[in-house]
mmCIF file of C-alpha atoms in Angstrom:
data_model
loop_
_atom_site.group_PDB
_atom_site.id
_atom_site.type_symbol
_atom_site.label_atom_id
_atom_site.label_comp_id
_atom_site.label_asym_id
_atom_site.label_seq_id
_atom_site.Cartn_x
_atom_site.Cartn_y
_atom_site.Cartn_z
ATOM 1 C CA MET A 20 3.624 10.849 14.022
ATOM 2 C CA LYS A 21 5.419 10.389 10.725
ATOM 3 C CA LEU A 22 3.940 7.406 8.894
ATOM 4 C CA VAL A 23 5.380 5.743 5.800
ATOM 5 C CA ARG A 24 4.983 2.806 3.471
ATOM 6 C CA PHE A 25 8.131 0.871 2.657
ATOM 7 C CA GLY A 26 9.255 -1.992 0.443
ATOM 8 C CA GLU A 27 9.298 -2.965 -3.202
ATOM 9 C CA LYS A 28 6.610 -1.635 -5.526
ATOM 10 C CA GLY A 29 3.364 -3.502 -4.941
ATOM 11 C CA GLN A 30 4.661 -5.068 -1.727
ATOM 12 C CA GLU A 31 4.791 -2.048 0.578
ATOM 13 C CA LYS A 32 4.190 -2.374 4.314
ATOM 14 C CA PRO A 33 3.034 0.363 6.700
ATOM 15 C CA GLY A 34 5.630 1.884 8.962
ATOM 16 C CA LEU A 35 6.473 4.797 11.204
ATOM 17 C CA ILE A 36 9.562 6.911 11.707
ATOM 18 C CA ASP A 37 10.947 6.537 15.231
ATOM 19 C CA SER A 38 12.724 9.207 17.269
ATOM 20 C CA THR A 39 16.081 8.272 15.696
ATOM 21 C CA GLY A 40 14.765 8.572 12.137
ATOM 22 C CA LYS A 41 14.585 4.832 11.509
ATOM 23 C CA VAL A 42 11.643 3.077 9.851
ATOM 24 C CA ARG A 43 9.678 0.687 12.082
ATOM 25 C CA ASP A 44 7.348 -1.988 10.678
ATOM 26 C CA LEU A 45 3.683 -1.345 11.566
ATOM 27 C CA SER A 46 2.222 -4.317 9.701
ATOM 28 C CA SER A 47 1.363 -6.091 12.980
ATOM 29 C CA VAL A 48 -0.794 -3.096 13.958
ATOM 30 C CA ILE A 49 -2.522 -2.051 10.703
ATOM 31 C CA PRO A 50 -2.725 -3.714 7.267
ATOM 32 C CA ASP A 51 -1.722 -0.610 5.278
ATOM 33 C CA LEU A 52 -1.979 3.172 5.276
ATOM 34 C CA ALA A 53 -5.327 3.233 3.530
ATOM 35 C CA GLY A 54 -9.037 3.512 4.265
ATOM 36 C CA GLU A 55 -10.099 2.941 7.863
ATOM 37 C CA ALA A 56 -6.477 2.578 8.978
ATOM 38 C CA LEU A 57 -6.392 6.385 8.715
ATOM 39 C CA SER A 58 -9.381 6.905 11.037
ATOM 40 C CA PRO A 59 -8.964 8.743 14.346
ATOM 41 C CA ALA A 60 -9.399 5.467 16.256
ATOM 42 C CA SER A 61 -6.701 3.766 14.192
ATOM 43 C CA LEU A 62 -4.269 6.673 14.537
ATOM 44 C CA THR A 63 -4.856 6.666 18.303
ATOM 45 C CA LYS A 64 -4.075 2.932 18.341
ATOM 46 C CA ILE A 65 -0.833 3.499 16.419
ATOM 47 C CA ALA A 66 0.194 6.364 18.702
ATOM 48 C CA ALA A 67 -0.162 4.105 21.732
ATOM 49 C CA VAL A 68 2.393 1.616 20.378
ATOM 50 C CA ASP A 69 5.962 1.768 21.697
ATOM 51 C CA PRO A 70 8.029 2.181 18.504
ATOM 52 C CA THR A 71 10.926 0.249 20.012
ATOM 53 C CA SER A 72 8.643 -2.806 20.202
ATOM 54 C CA LEU A 73 8.293 -2.827 16.404
ATOM 55 C CA PRO A 74 10.783 -4.489 14.031
ATOM 56 C CA LEU A 75 13.179 -2.247 12.146
ATOM 57 C CA ALA A 76 12.780 -2.072 8.370
ATOM 58 C CA PRO A 77 15.881 -2.893 6.330
ATOM 59 C CA GLU A 78 18.402 -0.052 6.189
ATOM 60 C CA GLY A 79 17.983 2.091 3.084
ATOM 61 C CA VAL A 80 14.649 0.506 2.178
ATOM 62 C CA ARG A 81 12.618 2.149 -0.609
ATOM 63 C CA LEU A 82 9.716 4.325 0.530
ATOM 64 C CA GLY A 83 6.471 3.939 -1.370
ATOM 65 C CA SER A 84 3.715 6.529 -1.524
ATOM 66 C CA CYS A 85 2.770 7.432 2.041
ATOM 67 C CA VAL A 86 -0.871 6.577 1.263
ATOM 68 C CA ALA A 87 -1.863 3.438 -0.611
ATOM 69 C CA ARG A 88 -3.725 3.961 -3.888
ATOM 70 C CA PRO A 89 -6.538 6.402 -3.031
ATOM 71 C CA GLY A 90 -10.102 5.990 -4.193
ATOM 72 C CA ASN A 91 -10.183 9.655 -5.162
ATOM 73 C CA PHE A 92 -7.230 11.915 -5.974
ATOM 74 C CA VAL A 93 -8.652 15.440 -6.173
ATOM 75 C CA ALA A 94 -6.557 18.471 -7.081
ATOM 76 C CA VAL A 95 -7.154 22.201 -6.748
ATOM 77 C CA GLY A 96 -5.975 24.441 -9.587
ATOM 78 C CA LEU A 97 -4.840 28.074 -9.481
ATOM 79 C CA ASN A 98 -5.056 28.086 -5.681
ATOM 80 C CA PHE A 99 -2.073 30.389 -5.037
ATOM 81 C CA ALA A 100 -2.504 34.060 -5.899
ATOM 82 C CA ASP A 101 1.083 34.456 -7.134
ATOM 83 C CA HIS A 102 0.867 31.297 -9.283
ATOM 84 C CA ALA A 103 -2.385 32.502 -10.865
ATOM 85 C CA ALA A 104 -0.587 35.744 -11.712
ATOM 86 C CA GLU A 105 2.398 34.014 -13.337
ATOM 87 C CA THR A 106 0.051 32.022 -15.589
ATOM 88 C CA ASN A 107 -1.973 35.142 -16.498
ATOM 89 C CA ASN A 108 -5.146 33.751 -14.927
ATOM 90 C CA PRO A 109 -7.570 35.673 -12.717
ATOM 91 C CA ILE A 110 -7.948 34.609 -9.083
ATOM 92 C CA PRO A 111 -10.868 32.164 -9.140
ATOM 93 C CA ASP A 112 -14.096 32.982 -7.317
ATOM 94 C CA GLU A 113 -14.475 29.319 -6.319
ATOM 95 C CA PRO A 114 -11.925 26.483 -6.186
ATOM 96 C CA VAL A 115 -10.982 24.982 -9.539
ATOM 97 C CA LEU A 116 -11.202 21.198 -9.130
ATOM 98 C CA PHE A 117 -9.865 18.406 -11.304
ATOM 99 C CA ASN A 118 -8.986 14.751 -10.810
ATOM 100 C CA LYS A 119 -5.625 13.074 -11.017
ATOM 101 C CA ALA A 120 -5.773 9.372 -11.821
ATOM 102 C CA PRO A 121 -5.423 7.374 -8.578
ATOM 103 C CA ASN A 122 -3.006 4.974 -10.291
ATOM 104 C CA CYS A 123 -0.544 7.790 -11.045
ATOM 105 C CA VAL A 124 0.516 7.678 -7.366
ATOM 106 C CA VAL A 125 4.132 6.594 -6.836
ATOM 107 C CA GLY A 126 6.760 6.784 -4.121
ATOM 108 C CA PRO A 127 8.482 10.051 -3.218
ATOM 109 C CA ASP A 128 11.777 9.066 -4.812
ATOM 110 C CA ASP A 129 10.501 6.954 -7.715
ATOM 111 C CA ASP A 130 11.307 7.951 -11.288
ATOM 112 C CA VAL A 131 8.925 10.218 -13.215
ATOM 113 C CA MET A 132 8.326 8.838 -16.706
ATOM 114 C CA ILE A 133 7.811 11.059 -19.747
ATOM 115 C CA PRO A 134 4.520 9.934 -21.354
ATOM 116 C CA LYS A 135 4.211 9.166 -25.060
ATOM 117 C CA GLY A 136 3.710 12.338 -27.076
ATOM 118 C CA SER A 137 4.842 14.631 -24.262
ATOM 119 C CA LEU A 138 6.124 18.069 -25.285
ATOM 120 C CA LYS A 139 5.846 20.174 -22.116
ATOM 121 C CA LEU A 140 6.487 18.225 -18.915
ATOM 122 C CA ASP A 141 6.297 20.440 -15.828
ATOM 123 C CA TRP A 142 6.642 20.381 -12.028
ATOM 124 C CA GLU A 143 4.512 21.620 -9.101
ATOM 125 C CA VAL A 144 5.327 21.385 -5.386
ATOM 126 C CA GLU A 145 2.056 21.041 -3.453
ATOM 127 C CA LEU A 146 0.778 20.517 0.076
ATOM 128 C CA ALA A 147 -1.537 17.499 0.069
ATOM 129 C CA PHE A 148 -3.698 15.914 2.745
ATOM 130 C CA VAL A 149 -5.575 12.663 3.261
ATOM 131 C CA ILE A 150 -9.083 12.120 4.560
ATOM 132 C CA GLY A 151 -9.439 10.032 7.724
ATOM 133 C CA THR A 152 -13.190 10.314 8.347
ATOM 134 C CA ARG A 153 -15.979 10.230 5.757
ATOM 135 C CA ALA A 154 -16.817 13.790 4.680
ATOM 136 C CA ARG A 155 -20.298 14.558 3.320
ATOM 137 C CA TYR A 156 -21.661 18.133 3.312
ATOM 138 C CA VAL A 157 -19.149 19.141 5.966
ATOM 139 C CA GLU A 158 -19.289 22.513 7.716
ATOM 140 C CA GLU A 159 -16.053 24.489 7.432
ATOM 141 C CA LYS A 160 -15.740 24.728 11.230
ATOM 142 C CA ASP A 161 -15.701 20.906 11.454
ATOM 143 C CA ALA A 162 -13.575 20.251 8.377
ATOM 144 C CA LEU A 163 -10.246 19.445 10.035
ATOM 145 C CA ASP A 164 -11.948 16.683 12.037
ATOM 146 C CA HIS A 165 -12.009 14.777 8.733
ATOM 147 C CA VAL A 166 -8.285 15.195 7.941
ATOM 148 C CA ALA A 167 -5.782 12.517 8.995
ATOM 149 C CA GLY A 168 -2.557 14.250 8.001
ATOM 150 C CA TYR A 169 -0.394 16.093 5.490
ATOM 151 C CA PHE A 170 2.365 15.311 2.996
ATOM 152 C CA ILE A 171 4.119 16.538 -0.137
ATOM 153 C CA CYS A 172 2.741 15.975 -3.622
ATOM 154 C CA ASN A 173 4.650 16.773 -6.797
ATOM 155 C CA ASP A 174 1.719 17.474 -9.128
ATOM 156 C CA VAL A 175 3.628 16.509 -12.275
ATOM 157 C CA SER A 176 1.854 18.028 -15.273
ATOM 158 C CA GLU A 177 2.028 17.795 -19.062
ATOM 159 C CA ARG A 178 1.064 21.289 -20.237
ATOM 160 C CA HIS A 179 0.601 20.400 -23.915
ATOM 161 C CA PHE A 180 -1.923 17.735 -22.912
ATOM 162 C CA GLN A 181 -3.501 19.981 -20.254
ATOM 163 C CA ILE A 182 -3.892 23.211 -22.224
ATOM 164 C CA GLU A 183 -3.598 22.478 -25.930
ATOM 165 C CA ARG A 184 -5.404 19.166 -26.381
ATOM 166 C CA GLY A 185 -8.921 20.426 -25.512
ATOM 167 C CA GLY A 186 -11.349 19.330 -22.803
ATOM 168 C CA GLN A 187 -10.413 18.930 -19.171
ATOM 169 C CA TRP A 188 -7.141 19.466 -17.285
ATOM 170 C CA ALA A 189 -7.189 15.794 -16.293
ATOM 171 C CA LYS A 190 -5.550 14.951 -19.630
ATOM 172 C CA GLY A 191 -2.316 16.541 -18.457
ATOM 173 C CA LYS A 192 -2.405 15.419 -14.845
ATOM 174 C CA GLY A 193 -2.925 11.670 -14.616
ATOM 175 C CA SER A 194 -0.181 9.934 -16.611
ATOM 176 C CA GLU A 195 1.836 7.139 -15.006
ATOM 177 C CA THR A 196 4.118 8.411 -12.203
ATOM 178 C CA PHE A 197 2.521 11.901 -12.144
ATOM 179 C CA GLY A 198 1.700 11.682 -8.399
ATOM 180 C CA PRO A 199 4.724 11.234 -6.113
ATOM 181 C CA LEU A 200 3.461 11.345 -2.495
ATOM 182 C CA GLY A 201 5.538 11.456 0.672
ATOM 183 C CA PRO A 202 8.063 10.743 2.043
ATOM 184 C CA TRP A 203 5.944 10.852 5.205
ATOM 185 C CA LEU A 204 2.319 11.229 6.138
ATOM 186 C CA VAL A 205 2.595 13.666 9.059
ATOM 187 C CA THR A 206 -0.406 13.521 11.376
ATOM 188 C CA LYS A 207 -2.152 16.848 11.902
ATOM 189 C CA ASP A 208 -1.211 17.075 15.598
ATOM 190 C CA GLU A 209 2.396 17.683 14.472
ATOM 191 C CA ILE A 210 1.401 20.521 12.124
ATOM 192 C CA PRO A 211 -1.464 22.384 13.801
ATOM 193 C CA ASP A 212 -1.087 25.397 11.480
ATOM 194 C CA THR A 213 -0.630 25.039 7.716
ATOM 195 C CA SER A 214 -1.055 28.741 6.915
ATOM 196 C CA ASP A 215 2.636 29.596 6.364
ATOM 197 C CA LEU A 216 4.686 26.549 5.404
ATOM 198 C CA ALA A 217 7.739 27.140 3.226
ATOM 199 C CA MET A 218 7.548 25.251 -0.097
ATOM 200 C CA TRP A 219 10.314 24.792 -2.647
ATOM 201 C CA LEU A 220 11.329 22.766 -5.686
ATOM 202 C CA GLU A 221 14.716 22.416 -7.378
ATOM 203 C CA VAL A 222 15.479 21.204 -10.891
ATOM 204 C CA ASN A 223 19.076 19.998 -11.290
ATOM 205 C CA GLY A 224 20.066 21.898 -8.150
ATOM 206 C CA GLU A 225 18.467 25.210 -9.185
ATOM 207 C CA LYS A 226 15.673 26.418 -6.926
ATOM 208 C CA VAL A 227 12.836 27.244 -9.313
ATOM 209 C CA GLN A 228 9.964 27.366 -6.808
ATOM 210 C CA ASN A 229 10.400 29.148 -3.485
ATOM 211 C CA GLY A 230 7.036 30.023 -1.965
ATOM 212 C CA SER A 231 4.747 29.530 0.986
ATOM 213 C CA THR A 232 1.248 28.364 1.791
ATOM 214 C CA LYS A 233 0.567 31.912 2.982
ATOM 215 C CA THR A 234 -0.418 32.853 -0.600
ATOM 216 C CA MET A 235 -2.955 30.010 -0.789
ATOM 217 C CA ILE A 236 -6.374 31.396 -1.774
ATOM 218 C CA PHE A 237 -8.682 28.647 -0.451
ATOM 219 C CA ARG A 238 -7.330 26.973 2.689
ATOM 220 C CA ILE A 239 -7.715 23.374 3.754
ATOM 221 C CA PRO A 240 -10.818 23.708 5.998
ATOM 222 C CA PHE A 241 -12.683 25.513 3.241
ATOM 223 C CA LEU A 242 -11.526 22.985 0.626
ATOM 224 C CA VAL A 243 -12.826 20.034 2.661
ATOM 225 C CA HIS A 244 -16.135 21.846 3.140
ATOM 226 C CA TYR A 245 -16.356 22.872 -0.513
ATOM 227 C CA ILE A 246 -15.397 19.561 -2.116
ATOM 228 C CA SER A 247 -17.783 17.680 0.176
ATOM 229 C CA GLN A 248 -20.666 19.604 -1.400
ATOM 230 C CA PHE A 249 -19.959 17.863 -4.709
ATOM 231 C CA MET A 250 -18.736 14.393 -3.715
ATOM 232 C CA VAL A 251 -18.422 12.180 -0.666
ATOM 233 C CA LEU A 252 -14.834 12.001 0.522
ATOM 234 C CA GLU A 253 -13.880 8.634 2.001
ATOM 235 C CA PRO A 254 -10.983 7.669 4.288
ATOM 236 C CA GLY A 255 -7.856 7.390 2.186
ATOM 237 C CA ASP A 256 -8.926 9.968 -0.410
ATOM 238 C CA VAL A 257 -6.159 12.447 -1.265
ATOM 239 C CA ILE A 258 -6.554 16.151 -1.987
ATOM 240 C CA THR A 259 -3.642 18.248 -3.265
ATOM 241 C CA THR A 260 -4.026 21.972 -2.807
ATOM 242 C CA GLY A 261 -2.156 23.899 -5.514
ATOM 243 C CA THR A 262 1.296 25.313 -6.136
ATOM 244 C CA PRO A 263 3.206 28.578 -5.634
ATOM 245 C CA PRO A 264 4.912 30.350 -8.570
ATOM 246 C CA GLY A 265 7.984 29.054 -10.364
ATOM 247 C CA VAL A 266 6.524 26.311 -12.555
ATOM 248 C CA GLY A 267 8.161 25.758 -15.929
ATOM 249 C CA LEU A 268 5.169 27.187 -17.769
ATOM 250 C CA GLY A 269 5.660 30.517 -15.991
ATOM 251 C CA PHE A 270 9.245 31.096 -17.134
ATOM 252 C CA LYS A 271 9.930 33.412 -20.070
ATOM 253 C CA PRO A 272 10.573 31.529 -22.248
ATOM 254 C CA PRO A 273 8.900 28.471 -20.654
ATOM 255 C CA ARG A 274 11.150 25.675 -19.368
ATOM 256 C CA PHE A 275 10.148 22.037 -19.360
ATOM 257 C CA LEU A 276 11.599 18.782 -18.068
ATOM 258 C CA LYS A 277 13.678 16.355 -20.109
ATOM 259 C CA ALA A 278 15.076 12.884 -19.486
ATOM 260 C CA GLY A 279 17.845 12.957 -16.902
ATOM 261 C CA ASP A 280 16.550 15.993 -15.023
ATOM 262 C CA VAL A 281 16.345 15.634 -11.234
ATOM 263 C CA MET A 282 13.656 17.290 -9.110
ATOM 264 C CA ARG A 283 14.003 17.839 -5.355
ATOM 265 C CA VAL A 284 10.788 18.860 -3.636
ATOM 266 C CA GLY A 285 10.328 20.063 -0.055
ATOM 267 C CA ILE A 286 7.810 21.550 2.377
ATOM 268 C CA ALA A 287 8.662 22.648 5.920
ATOM 269 C CA GLY A 288 7.937 19.826 8.374
ATOM 270 C CA LEU A 289 7.029 17.328 5.649
ATOM 271 C CA GLY A 290 10.435 16.198 4.400
ATOM 272 C CA VAL A 291 11.953 16.065 0.927
ATOM 273 C CA GLN A 292 11.241 14.080 -2.241
ATOM 274 C CA GLN A 293 13.568 13.472 -5.195
ATOM 275 C CA GLN A 294 12.659 12.172 -8.649
ATOM 276 C CA THR A 295 14.651 11.549 -11.806
ATOM 277 C CA VAL A 296 12.884 12.071 -15.146
ATOM 278 C CA VAL A 297 13.188 9.033 -17.412
ATOM 279 C CA PRO A 298 12.102 8.360 -21.008
ATOM 280 C CA PHE A 299 8.870 6.569 -21.805
ATOM 281 C CA GLN A 300 9.086 2.801 -21.379
ATOM 282 C CA LEU A 301 6.566 0.047 -21.912
#
């Protein structure tokens, strides 16, 4: 299934994409795409519904983030061997973890806002997933039982904040609008193998990232296992898994985003996002 959230900001409803590509309103079946609505029992209930029995959403309706505001938004850094190389970092022995602010989540086609004081705004196409079943000290062999589905994340990053302002990476990762998710949450039955998914990102029509999950160092089952040793993952928590090479920081000289730039972001089987960069606004 391809699940979505649609409607104006703050008023999104859950939906699904039918066989003709139209959005159907799921609000009579589940309250939102969050928490227990992402459990195996809930997804089974949704799958049993005849999509043609559900109302159509308005044509051209805005898509919100495909998961409602998560309790945790965990990210994995330097998780692609070729990206680690372009940033002159060694391949990590264990996953590098940091948090993105849960309230940075926005829709897949919403604007990305330049934060106050930004000097080096950057892009990162990433494969993300959402937890459907509580994960606590999970064995790697059982890890995918806790995953509800996959989607695209643009891990928007401010490198000056992240690298040059001291302390933790979180400073450059959690500003408003730094977490576009979607367009769809694709349930894991539709993508049984995530080991070689094409990933790309364009800036103003130029393809700057063109990679694959095949260069991912720590794969999703291990990440669920590993992260669950340090925190309890609850249904609705989002984990984003790292980026292939081609980020602005890796160019020589580096290239960063400015107001008016347009990013298009895609992963095989998970659709396409598009964001316009806009100046800071109160």
